[in-house]
Amino acid sequence: MSLEVVNAGFLALVQDFGRYGLQKYGITNGGPLDEHAYLWANHLLGNHYNASQIEISFGGFSCRFTKKTMIAVCGADLSATLNGQPLGLWQSHYVKSGDELKFVSPKSGLRSYLAVKGGFQIETQLTSCATVVREKLGGLSKTGEKLSDNDCLPFHESKEELNKRVPKKYIPAYGHKINLRFIANQSVTGCKAEVLKQFIGQPFKVTPNIDRMGYRLSGEPIVNKQAGIISQGLALGAIQLPKDGQPIVLMRDRQTMGGYPQLGCVAYLDIPLLAQSMPGTEVSFSSVAISDIEEELRRYKRFFGVNV
Amino acid sequence: MKLLPLSENTVLILFEQEINHSVFQQVTHCTKKIEADLAEYLVDIVPSYASIQILFNITKISLEEFNNLLNQVIKDTTVDVAEDRSTKIIDIPVYYGLEVALDIKHIAASANISVDEVISIHSSVTYDVYAIGFAPGFAYLGNVDKRIAMPRKETPRKKIRQGSLGIADQQTAIYPSDSPGGWQIVGRTPLSMIDYTEEKLTQFEVGDQVKFHSISQSEYIAMGGIL
């Protein structure tokens, strides 16, 4: 025993960096919705980028440690406390056997990442322990189930180290108004200029209809004469435009194929901002060229030691 | 054929946007070439009816360099499409009995033919595996003979049993697990379409071909089928 789940809350999932190479069998990537927060949590502890963590959505989660270790919590502010004291986010902390960590409810952002030194020791399924509920894949049970009360997640004990924190400039503010950079798609399965103009020219609202597959937005309906396309792959961050004219941004657990025209694709490094956005958040989009953002992504991957 | 960068690390190859065997042959041919020649840069590849989406490893190569390599690979393949006839044909046993073929009577009535004719038409075609998506192991097969092509049901069923074979327009597919769905159900196979514990995850890959053959109720049960 290492980490005991006292209260699993709304949605707590085991996640690592995700499952790759299996999309051709219809198996999605999974992995952290907010990859930025996830990678910082591992980085603070000197973990491998792929070390498994718990993704806690919306709060209501509490757990007890039965071994000493260093932990880090990054991402949303879910009013976390350690033994009743407010816990500093975006930094590492030492915990001892018997310590209790609680996540209450969202103050800003939606998803918080809990990492332990060395990661949780969870068997992988098809190369990853990322939990995909819909595909009944991964997680502690290897059946895609979310964590439940009394689950135990093993990890290796480790000793106290100096606390580390993420430099302020890398800590995002999860505001009520966000702007996402995106790469427009004007191909035959994309959208025409006049359709894209309607998309860029207005702010949207994040609807309550958000999950690990996709975030539905709402705004002035976008008029598009092209109703459907021949089904093709769906990239992370792809923005689909269904018939009702309301865009959907595809996230980590998305289906691997889709038949709606695509407005474009959200910049990889902006996806975490959307992942943390509560319903009601205002979202606007600005078009960028890939050449302007490609190097930024490469630098980010190198910094965190990510090699995919 | 057109190469289209979708994002920093994703490229889409668009073929002529038609659902037919000859476009699809180019898709499968290019997919094989890309998997063989560019394996070190590939993270994920999604071949489909008339496109190939590729997630490449941005830490190993720039988008521009990857596009250049891809262009060479694609250019090479257009030459020898005709030779590409080594496709595997996979045989799938299907029980077409009325207790599992929930919509077969309806299809027969609409087409003004007998149930037996529906079965013989459905099982006489060699289908292309055009794509796998929607759910793990869910393979889109085509083309269904026009006589028995039926649109999806207006109200999807809440639960369709694993192994059920459905028709939607000119496509046919097998539900890999129990799920809601709107396809017209014509039979059920005792085979499992996806198994996470097996090294070979799925019965088929995109580019394979599939033929169905009719089995009796007792054969279906002997093969592990559940009524």
Coordinates of C-alpha atoms in Angstrom, one line a residue:
Chain A
M1 CA 0.0 0.0 0.0
S2 CA 1.2 3.5 -0.8
L3 CA -1.5 5.9 -1.7
E4 CA -5.0 5.1 -0.4
V5 CA -7.9 6.7 -2.1
V6 CA -10.2 7.9 0.7
N7 CA -12.7 9.7 -1.6
A8 CA -12.4 9.3 -5.3
G9 CA -14.6 12.4 -6.0
F10 CA -16.1 13.2 -9.4
L11 CA -13.4 11.9 -11.7
A12 CA -9.9 10.8 -10.8
L13 CA -8.0 8.9 -13.5
V14 CA -4.6 7.3 -13.7
Q15 CA -2.8 8.9 -16.6
D16 CA 0.7 8.6 -18.2
F17 CA 1.8 10.4 -21.4
G18 CA -0.6 8.2 -23.4
R19 CA -0.9 5.3 -25.8
Y20 CA 0.6 5.8 -29.2
G21 CA 0.9 3.8 -32.5
L22 CA -2.6 2.2 -32.1
Q23 CA -4.8 4.7 -33.7
K24 CA -4.9 2.6 -36.8
Y25 CA -6.9 0.1 -34.8
G26 CA -9.2 2.8 -33.5
I27 CA -7.5 3.1 -30.2
T28 CA -7.2 6.7 -29.0
N29 CA -4.1 8.3 -27.3
G30 CA -5.5 9.1 -23.9
G31 CA -3.1 10.8 -21.5
P32 CA -3.3 14.1 -19.6
L33 CA -5.8 16.7 -20.8
D34 CA -3.4 19.4 -19.5
E35 CA -0.1 18.0 -20.7
H36 CA 1.7 21.2 -19.5
A37 CA 0.7 20.8 -15.9
Y38 CA 1.3 17.0 -16.0
L39 CA 4.9 17.4 -17.4
W40 CA 5.8 20.1 -14.8
A41 CA 4.7 17.8 -12.0
N42 CA 6.9 15.0 -13.3
H43 CA 9.8 17.5 -13.9
L44 CA 9.6 18.9 -10.4
L45 CA 10.2 15.4 -9.0
G46 CA 12.9 14.4 -11.5
N47 CA 10.5 11.8 -13.0
H48 CA 10.6 10.4 -16.4
Y49 CA 8.1 12.3 -18.6
N50 CA 5.9 9.2 -18.9
A51 CA 5.7 8.6 -15.1
S52 CA 2.0 7.9 -14.2
Q53 CA 0.0 10.4 -12.1
I54 CA -3.5 11.0 -11.0
E55 CA -5.6 13.4 -13.0
I56 CA -8.2 14.9 -10.7
S57 CA -11.0 16.7 -12.4
F58 CA -13.3 19.1 -10.5
G59 CA -12.2 18.0 -7.0
G60 CA -13.9 16.0 -4.3
F61 CA -10.8 13.8 -4.1
S62 CA -8.9 12.9 -1.0
C63 CA -6.2 10.3 -0.3
R64 CA -3.9 9.1 2.5
F65 CA -0.2 8.3 2.1
T66 CA 1.1 5.2 3.8
K67 CA 4.8 5.8 2.8
K68 CA 7.0 8.8 2.7
T69 CA 7.7 10.4 -0.6
M70 CA 8.0 13.7 -2.5
I71 CA 4.8 14.8 -4.3
A72 CA 4.0 17.6 -6.7
V73 CA 0.6 19.1 -7.6
C74 CA 0.3 21.2 -10.8
G75 CA -2.6 22.5 -12.8
A76 CA -6.0 23.7 -11.5
D77 CA -6.5 25.2 -8.1
L78 CA -8.9 22.8 -6.5
S79 CA -8.4 24.2 -3.0
A80 CA -6.0 21.4 -2.1
T81 CA -5.0 20.9 1.5
L82 CA -2.3 18.7 3.1
N83 CA -3.3 17.7 6.6
G84 CA -5.7 20.6 6.6
Q85 CA -3.2 23.2 5.6
P86 CA -3.4 24.9 2.1
L87 CA -1.1 23.2 -0.3
G88 CA 1.1 25.2 -2.6
L89 CA 0.6 24.3 -6.2
W90 CA 3.3 24.1 -8.9
Q91 CA 5.8 22.9 -6.3
S92 CA 7.1 19.7 -4.7
H93 CA 6.3 18.7 -1.0
Y94 CA 7.5 16.0 1.3
V95 CA 4.8 13.7 2.7
K96 CA 5.0 11.1 5.4
S97 CA 2.9 8.0 6.2
G98 CA -0.5 9.1 7.5
D99 CA -0.6 12.4 5.7
E100 CA -3.9 13.4 4.1
L101 CA -4.2 15.3 0.9
K102 CA -7.6 16.8 -0.1
F103 CA -8.9 18.4 -3.2
V104 CA -12.2 20.3 -2.6
S105 CA -13.6 22.3 -5.5
P106 CA -12.4 24.4 -8.5
K107 CA -11.2 27.9 -7.7
S108 CA -9.5 28.3 -11.1
G109 CA -9.0 25.6 -13.7
L110 CA -10.6 22.2 -13.7
R111 CA -7.9 19.5 -13.6
S112 CA -5.1 19.0 -11.2
Y113 CA -2.2 16.6 -11.5
L114 CA -0.9 14.6 -8.5
A115 CA 2.6 13.1 -9.0
V116 CA 4.7 11.1 -6.7
K117 CA 8.5 10.6 -6.9
G118 CA 9.2 7.9 -9.4
G119 CA 5.5 7.7 -10.5
F120 CA 2.9 5.1 -9.4
Q121 CA 3.8 1.5 -10.1
I122 CA 0.9 0.5 -12.3
E123 CA 1.0 -2.2 -14.9
T124 CA 0.6 -0.9 -18.5
Q125 CA -1.9 -2.2 -21.0
L126 CA -1.0 -1.8 -24.6
T127 CA 2.2 0.2 -23.7
S128 CA 0.4 2.6 -21.3
C129 CA -1.6 2.9 -18.1
A130 CA -3.6 5.9 -19.4
T131 CA -7.2 5.4 -18.5
V132 CA -9.7 5.6 -21.3
V133 CA -13.1 4.9 -19.8
R134 CA -14.9 4.6 -23.1
E135 CA -12.5 2.0 -24.5
K136 CA -12.3 0.1 -21.2
L137 CA -8.6 0.5 -21.4
G138 CA -5.9 1.2 -18.8
G139 CA -6.0 2.5 -15.2
L140 CA -5.5 0.5 -12.0
S141 CA -8.0 -2.2 -13.0
K142 CA -6.8 -2.4 -16.6
T143 CA -10.5 -2.1 -17.6
G144 CA -10.6 1.7 -18.0
E145 CA -12.4 2.4 -14.7
K146 CA -11.9 5.6 -12.9
L147 CA -10.4 5.5 -9.4
S148 CA -12.8 4.5 -6.7
D149 CA -12.8 4.8 -2.9
N150 CA -10.3 2.5 -1.2
D151 CA -8.2 2.0 -4.3
C152 CA -4.5 1.7 -3.5
L153 CA -1.9 3.0 -5.8
P154 CA 1.6 1.6 -5.1
F155 CA 4.8 3.7 -5.4
H156 CA 8.4 3.3 -4.2
E157 CA 9.2 5.0 -1.0
S158 CA 11.7 7.9 -1.2
K159 CA 13.3 10.3 1.2
E160 CA 12.9 14.0 1.8
E161 CA 14.4 16.3 -0.7
L162 CA 14.5 20.1 -1.1
N163 CA 11.2 21.6 -2.3
K164 CA 11.3 22.7 -5.9
R165 CA 8.9 25.1 -7.6
V166 CA 8.0 26.1 -11.1
P167 CA 9.3 29.5 -12.1
K168 CA 6.4 32.0 -12.0
K169 CA 6.5 32.8 -15.7
Y170 CA 5.6 29.3 -16.6
I171 CA 2.6 29.1 -14.3
P172 CA -0.5 29.9 -16.4
A173 CA -3.5 31.9 -15.2
Y174 CA -6.7 30.0 -16.1
G175 CA -8.8 33.0 -16.8
H176 CA -12.4 33.6 -17.8
K177 CA -11.3 34.7 -21.3
I178 CA -8.8 32.9 -23.4
N179 CA -7.4 33.2 -26.8
L180 CA -6.3 30.0 -28.6
R181 CA -3.9 30.0 -31.6
F182 CA -5.0 27.7 -34.3
I183 CA -3.9 26.5 -37.7
A184 CA -6.7 27.0 -40.2
N185 CA -7.7 24.2 -42.6
Q186 CA -8.8 25.4 -46.0
S187 CA -8.5 22.0 -47.8
V188 CA -11.4 20.1 -49.3
T189 CA -12.1 18.5 -46.0
G190 CA -11.6 21.8 -44.2
C191 CA -13.6 25.0 -44.5
K192 CA -13.8 27.8 -47.0
A193 CA -12.5 31.3 -46.2
E194 CA -15.9 32.8 -45.6
V195 CA -16.6 30.0 -43.0
L196 CA -13.3 30.6 -41.3
K197 CA -14.1 34.3 -41.2
Q198 CA -17.3 33.6 -39.2
F199 CA -15.2 31.4 -36.8
I200 CA -12.4 33.9 -36.2
G201 CA -14.7 36.9 -36.0
Q202 CA -16.5 36.0 -32.8
P203 CA -15.9 34.8 -29.3
F204 CA -17.4 31.5 -28.2
K205 CA -18.4 30.2 -24.8
V206 CA -17.3 26.9 -23.4
T207 CA -20.5 24.9 -22.8
P208 CA -21.1 22.4 -19.9
N209 CA -20.7 19.7 -22.6
I210 CA -17.0 19.1 -22.0
D211 CA -15.3 15.8 -21.4
R212 CA -12.1 14.0 -22.2
M213 CA -13.2 13.4 -25.8
G214 CA -14.0 17.0 -26.7
Y215 CA -15.1 20.4 -25.7
R216 CA -18.2 21.8 -27.3
L217 CA -18.3 25.6 -27.7
S218 CA -21.3 27.8 -28.5
G219 CA -21.7 31.0 -30.3
E220 CA -23.4 32.5 -33.3
P221 CA -24.0 29.4 -35.5
I222 CA -21.4 29.2 -38.3
V223 CA -23.0 28.8 -41.7
N224 CA -21.3 26.2 -43.8
K225 CA -22.8 24.7 -47.0
Q226 CA -20.6 21.6 -46.8
A227 CA -22.5 19.2 -44.6
G228 CA -20.1 16.3 -44.3
I229 CA -16.8 14.9 -45.5
I230 CA -15.5 11.4 -46.1
S231 CA -14.4 10.2 -42.6
Q232 CA -10.7 10.9 -41.9
G233 CA -8.3 10.9 -39.0
L234 CA -8.9 13.4 -36.1
A235 CA -5.8 15.1 -34.8
L236 CA -5.4 16.3 -31.2
G237 CA -6.9 19.8 -31.1
A238 CA -8.8 19.4 -34.3
I239 CA -11.8 21.7 -34.5
Q240 CA -14.9 20.0 -36.0
L241 CA -17.8 21.9 -37.4
P242 CA -21.0 19.8 -37.2
K243 CA -24.2 20.8 -38.9
D244 CA -25.5 22.9 -36.0
G245 CA -22.6 25.3 -36.7
Q246 CA -21.2 25.0 -33.1
P247 CA -17.5 24.0 -33.0
I248 CA -16.1 21.0 -31.1
V249 CA -12.4 20.9 -30.1
L250 CA -11.2 17.3 -29.9
M251 CA -9.2 16.3 -26.9
R252 CA -7.1 13.4 -25.6
D253 CA -9.8 10.7 -25.6
R254 CA -11.3 11.7 -29.0
Q255 CA -12.5 9.1 -31.5
T256 CA -9.7 8.5 -34.0
M257 CA -11.9 9.4 -37.0
G258 CA -14.6 11.9 -37.8
G259 CA -16.8 12.9 -40.7
Y260 CA -17.4 16.6 -40.0
P261 CA -15.6 19.4 -41.9
Q262 CA -12.6 20.7 -39.9
L263 CA -12.0 24.4 -39.2
G264 CA -8.4 23.7 -38.3
C265 CA -6.3 22.6 -35.3
V266 CA -5.6 24.3 -32.0
A267 CA -1.9 24.9 -31.4
Y268 CA -0.5 22.0 -29.3
L269 CA 0.7 24.2 -26.5
D270 CA -2.7 26.0 -26.2
I271 CA -4.7 22.9 -25.7
P272 CA -4.0 22.8 -21.9
L273 CA -5.6 26.3 -21.6
L274 CA -8.8 25.0 -23.1
A275 CA -8.6 21.8 -21.0
Q276 CA -8.7 24.0 -17.8
S277 CA -11.6 26.2 -19.0
M278 CA -14.8 26.1 -17.0
P279 CA -18.1 26.3 -18.8
G280 CA -18.9 29.9 -19.5
T281 CA -15.3 30.8 -20.3
E282 CA -15.0 33.0 -23.3
V283 CA -12.8 31.6 -26.1
S284 CA -11.5 33.4 -29.2
F285 CA -9.3 32.0 -31.9
S286 CA -6.5 33.6 -33.8
S287 CA -5.0 32.0 -36.9
V288 CA -1.2 31.3 -36.9
A289 CA 1.2 29.8 -39.3
I290 CA 2.8 26.5 -38.3
S291 CA 6.2 27.8 -39.0
D292 CA 5.7 30.4 -36.2
I293 CA 4.9 27.9 -33.5
E294 CA 6.7 24.7 -34.5
E295 CA 10.0 25.6 -32.8
E296 CA 8.3 26.5 -29.6
L297 CA 6.8 23.0 -29.4
R298 CA 10.1 21.4 -30.1
R299 CA 11.8 23.4 -27.4
Y300 CA 9.1 22.4 -24.9
K301 CA 9.4 18.7 -25.7
R302 CA 13.2 18.9 -25.4
F303 CA 13.0 20.7 -22.1
F304 CA 10.8 18.0 -20.6
G305 CA 12.7 15.2 -22.2
V306 CA 9.7 14.1 -24.3
N307 CA 10.9 12.0 -27.2
V308 CA 7.6 11.5 -29.1
Chain B
M1 CA -3.0 13.7 -54.1
K2 CA -2.2 16.6 -51.8
L3 CA -0.1 16.9 -48.7
L4 CA -1.5 19.1 -46.0
P5 CA 0.1 20.0 -42.7
L6 CA -2.7 20.1 -40.1
S7 CA -0.7 21.1 -37.0
E8 CA 2.9 21.2 -35.8
N9 CA 3.2 17.5 -35.8
T10 CA 0.3 16.2 -37.9
V11 CA 0.2 15.9 -41.7
L12 CA -2.8 14.8 -43.8
I13 CA -2.5 13.3 -47.3
L14 CA -5.6 13.9 -49.2
F15 CA -6.5 11.7 -52.2
E16 CA -9.4 12.3 -54.6
Q17 CA -12.4 12.5 -52.2
E18 CA -14.3 9.5 -53.6
I19 CA -15.2 6.2 -52.0
N20 CA -14.0 3.6 -54.4
H21 CA -11.6 0.8 -54.8
S22 CA -9.0 2.6 -56.9
V23 CA -8.6 5.6 -54.7
F24 CA -8.5 3.3 -51.7
Q25 CA -5.8 1.2 -53.4
Q26 CA -3.6 4.3 -53.4
V27 CA -4.3 4.9 -49.8
T28 CA -3.3 1.4 -48.7
H29 CA -0.3 1.4 -51.0
C30 CA 1.0 4.7 -49.6
T31 CA 0.3 3.6 -46.1
K32 CA 2.5 0.5 -46.5
K33 CA 5.3 2.5 -48.0
I34 CA 5.1 5.2 -45.3
E35 CA 5.1 2.5 -42.6
A36 CA 8.1 0.8 -44.1
D37 CA 10.2 3.8 -45.2
L38 CA 9.4 6.4 -42.5
A39 CA 9.0 4.2 -39.5
E40 CA 11.6 6.1 -37.4
Y41 CA 9.5 9.3 -37.6
L42 CA 6.0 7.7 -37.3
V43 CA 4.0 8.0 -34.0
D44 CA 0.5 7.3 -35.3
I45 CA -1.0 6.7 -38.7
V46 CA -4.7 6.7 -39.6
P47 CA -5.4 5.5 -43.1
S48 CA -9.0 6.0 -44.2
Y49 CA -11.2 5.9 -47.4
A50 CA -9.4 8.7 -49.2
S51 CA -6.9 10.1 -46.8
I52 CA -3.9 9.2 -44.5
Q53 CA -3.4 11.2 -41.3
I54 CA 0.1 11.0 -39.9
L55 CA 1.4 12.0 -36.4
F56 CA 5.1 12.3 -36.7
N57 CA 7.9 12.7 -34.1
I58 CA 8.6 16.4 -34.0
T59 CA 11.7 15.8 -31.8
K60 CA 13.4 14.0 -34.6
I61 CA 12.6 15.9 -37.7
S62 CA 11.2 19.3 -38.8
L63 CA 7.8 19.6 -40.5
E64 CA 9.5 20.7 -43.7
E65 CA 12.0 17.8 -43.8
F66 CA 9.2 15.4 -43.0
N67 CA 7.1 16.7 -45.8
N68 CA 10.0 16.4 -48.2
L69 CA 10.5 12.8 -47.2
L70 CA 6.8 12.1 -47.5
N71 CA 6.6 13.7 -50.9
Q72 CA 9.3 11.4 -52.2
V73 CA 7.6 8.3 -50.7
I74 CA 4.2 9.3 -52.2
K75 CA 5.7 10.0 -55.6
D76 CA 7.4 6.6 -55.7
T77 CA 4.1 4.8 -55.0
T78 CA 2.0 6.1 -57.8
V79 CA 4.0 4.1 -60.2
D80 CA 3.3 0.6 -59.1
V81 CA -0.2 0.6 -57.8
A82 CA -1.2 -2.1 -60.2
E83 CA 1.2 -4.5 -58.6
D84 CA -0.4 -4.1 -55.3
R85 CA -2.7 -7.1 -55.4
S86 CA -1.3 -9.2 -52.6
T87 CA -4.2 -8.2 -50.3
K88 CA -5.2 -10.7 -47.6
I89 CA -8.8 -11.9 -47.8
I90 CA -10.2 -12.7 -44.3
D91 CA -13.1 -15.0 -44.0
I92 CA -15.7 -14.2 -41.3
P93 CA -18.4 -16.6 -40.2
V94 CA -21.8 -15.0 -39.8
Y95 CA -25.0 -16.4 -38.3
Y96 CA -27.8 -14.7 -40.3
G97 CA -30.6 -16.2 -38.2
L98 CA -33.7 -14.0 -37.5
E99 CA -33.1 -14.0 -33.7
V100 CA -29.9 -12.1 -34.2
A101 CA -30.5 -10.5 -37.6
L102 CA -32.9 -7.9 -36.2
D103 CA -33.4 -5.9 -39.4
I104 CA -32.9 -8.5 -42.1
K105 CA -36.7 -8.9 -42.7
H106 CA -37.1 -5.2 -43.0
I107 CA -34.2 -5.0 -45.5
A108 CA -35.7 -7.9 -47.5
A109 CA -39.1 -6.3 -47.6
S110 CA -37.7 -2.9 -48.7
A111 CA -35.7 -4.5 -51.4
N112 CA -38.6 -6.7 -52.4
I113 CA -36.5 -9.9 -52.2
S114 CA -36.4 -12.8 -49.8
V115 CA -34.3 -13.0 -46.6
D116 CA -32.2 -15.8 -48.2
E117 CA -31.4 -13.4 -51.1
V118 CA -30.3 -10.7 -48.7
I119 CA -27.9 -13.3 -47.1
S120 CA -26.6 -14.4 -50.4
I121 CA -26.0 -10.9 -51.6
H122 CA -24.4 -9.8 -48.4
S123 CA -22.1 -12.8 -48.3
S124 CA -21.1 -12.8 -52.0
V125 CA -19.2 -9.5 -52.0
T126 CA -15.5 -9.2 -51.2
Y127 CA -15.3 -6.0 -49.0
D128 CA -12.5 -3.6 -48.5
V129 CA -11.6 -2.6 -45.0
Y130 CA -11.7 1.1 -45.7
A131 CA -11.1 2.3 -42.2
I132 CA -11.0 1.5 -38.5
G133 CA -12.4 4.0 -36.1
F134 CA -15.4 5.2 -34.1
A135 CA -14.4 2.6 -31.5
P136 CA -11.5 0.2 -31.1
G137 CA -11.7 -2.4 -33.8
F138 CA -14.8 -1.0 -35.5
A139 CA -14.0 -1.6 -39.2
Y140 CA -15.8 0.2 -42.0
L141 CA -16.3 -2.3 -44.9
G142 CA -17.5 -1.5 -48.3
N143 CA -19.2 -1.5 -50.7
V144 CA -22.5 -3.1 -49.9
D145 CA -24.5 -4.1 -52.9
K146 CA -27.0 -1.3 -53.7
R147 CA -29.9 -3.7 -53.6
I148 CA -29.5 -4.2 -49.8
A149 CA -28.0 -0.8 -49.0
M150 CA -30.1 0.8 -46.3
P151 CA -29.8 4.1 -44.4
R152 CA -29.2 4.1 -40.6
K153 CA -32.2 3.7 -38.4
E154 CA -33.9 6.9 -37.5
T155 CA -33.7 6.1 -33.8
P156 CA -30.6 4.2 -32.8
R157 CA -30.9 1.2 -30.6
K158 CA -29.8 1.6 -27.0
K159 CA -27.8 -1.6 -27.1
I160 CA -26.4 -3.6 -30.0
R161 CA -24.8 -6.9 -29.0
Q162 CA -21.1 -7.5 -29.6
G163 CA -20.4 -9.2 -32.9
S164 CA -23.5 -7.8 -34.6
L165 CA -23.2 -7.0 -38.3
G166 CA -24.8 -3.8 -39.5
I167 CA -25.5 -2.1 -42.7
A168 CA -25.5 1.7 -43.1
D169 CA -25.9 2.8 -46.7
Q170 CA -23.2 1.1 -48.7
Q171 CA -21.1 0.3 -45.7
T172 CA -21.2 -2.7 -43.4
A173 CA -19.5 -3.2 -40.1
I174 CA -19.3 -5.4 -37.1
Y175 CA -19.8 -4.0 -33.6
P176 CA -16.7 -5.0 -31.6
S177 CA -18.4 -4.6 -28.2
D178 CA -21.9 -4.0 -26.9
S179 CA -22.8 -0.4 -27.7
P180 CA -25.7 1.9 -28.8
G181 CA -26.0 2.1 -32.6
G182 CA -28.1 2.9 -35.5
W183 CA -27.0 0.4 -38.2
Q184 CA -29.4 -2.1 -39.7
I185 CA -28.5 -5.4 -38.1
V186 CA -28.3 -8.4 -40.5
G187 CA -26.4 -11.0 -38.5
R188 CA -23.8 -11.8 -35.9
T189 CA -20.4 -13.3 -35.9
P190 CA -19.0 -15.4 -33.0
L191 CA -15.5 -14.0 -33.5
S192 CA -14.2 -11.2 -31.4
M193 CA -13.2 -8.1 -33.3
I194 CA -10.8 -6.7 -30.7
D195 CA -8.9 -8.4 -27.9
Y196 CA -6.6 -6.3 -25.8
T197 CA -4.9 -9.4 -24.5
E198 CA -3.9 -10.8 -27.9
E199 CA -0.8 -9.8 -29.7
K200 CA -2.9 -9.4 -32.8
L201 CA -5.4 -6.9 -31.5
T202 CA -7.9 -6.9 -34.3
Q203 CA -9.2 -9.4 -36.9
F204 CA -8.3 -7.0 -39.7
E205 CA -6.3 -4.0 -40.7
V206 CA -7.1 -1.2 -43.0
G207 CA -6.4 -2.5 -46.6
D208 CA -7.3 -6.1 -45.9
Q209 CA -10.3 -7.6 -47.6
V210 CA -13.2 -9.4 -46.0
K211 CA -15.7 -12.1 -47.0
F212 CA -18.6 -13.3 -45.0
H213 CA -19.9 -16.9 -45.0
S214 CA -23.2 -18.0 -43.6
I215 CA -23.1 -20.5 -40.7
S216 CA -25.9 -22.4 -39.0
Q217 CA -27.1 -21.7 -35.5
S218 CA -25.4 -24.8 -34.1
E219 CA -22.1 -23.8 -35.8
Y220 CA -22.5 -20.3 -34.4
I221 CA -22.9 -21.7 -30.9
A222 CA -20.1 -24.2 -31.3
M223 CA -17.8 -21.3 -32.2
G224 CA -18.7 -19.6 -28.9
G225 CA -21.5 -17.4 -30.3
I226 CA -24.1 -16.2 -27.8
L227 CA -27.8 -15.8 -28.7

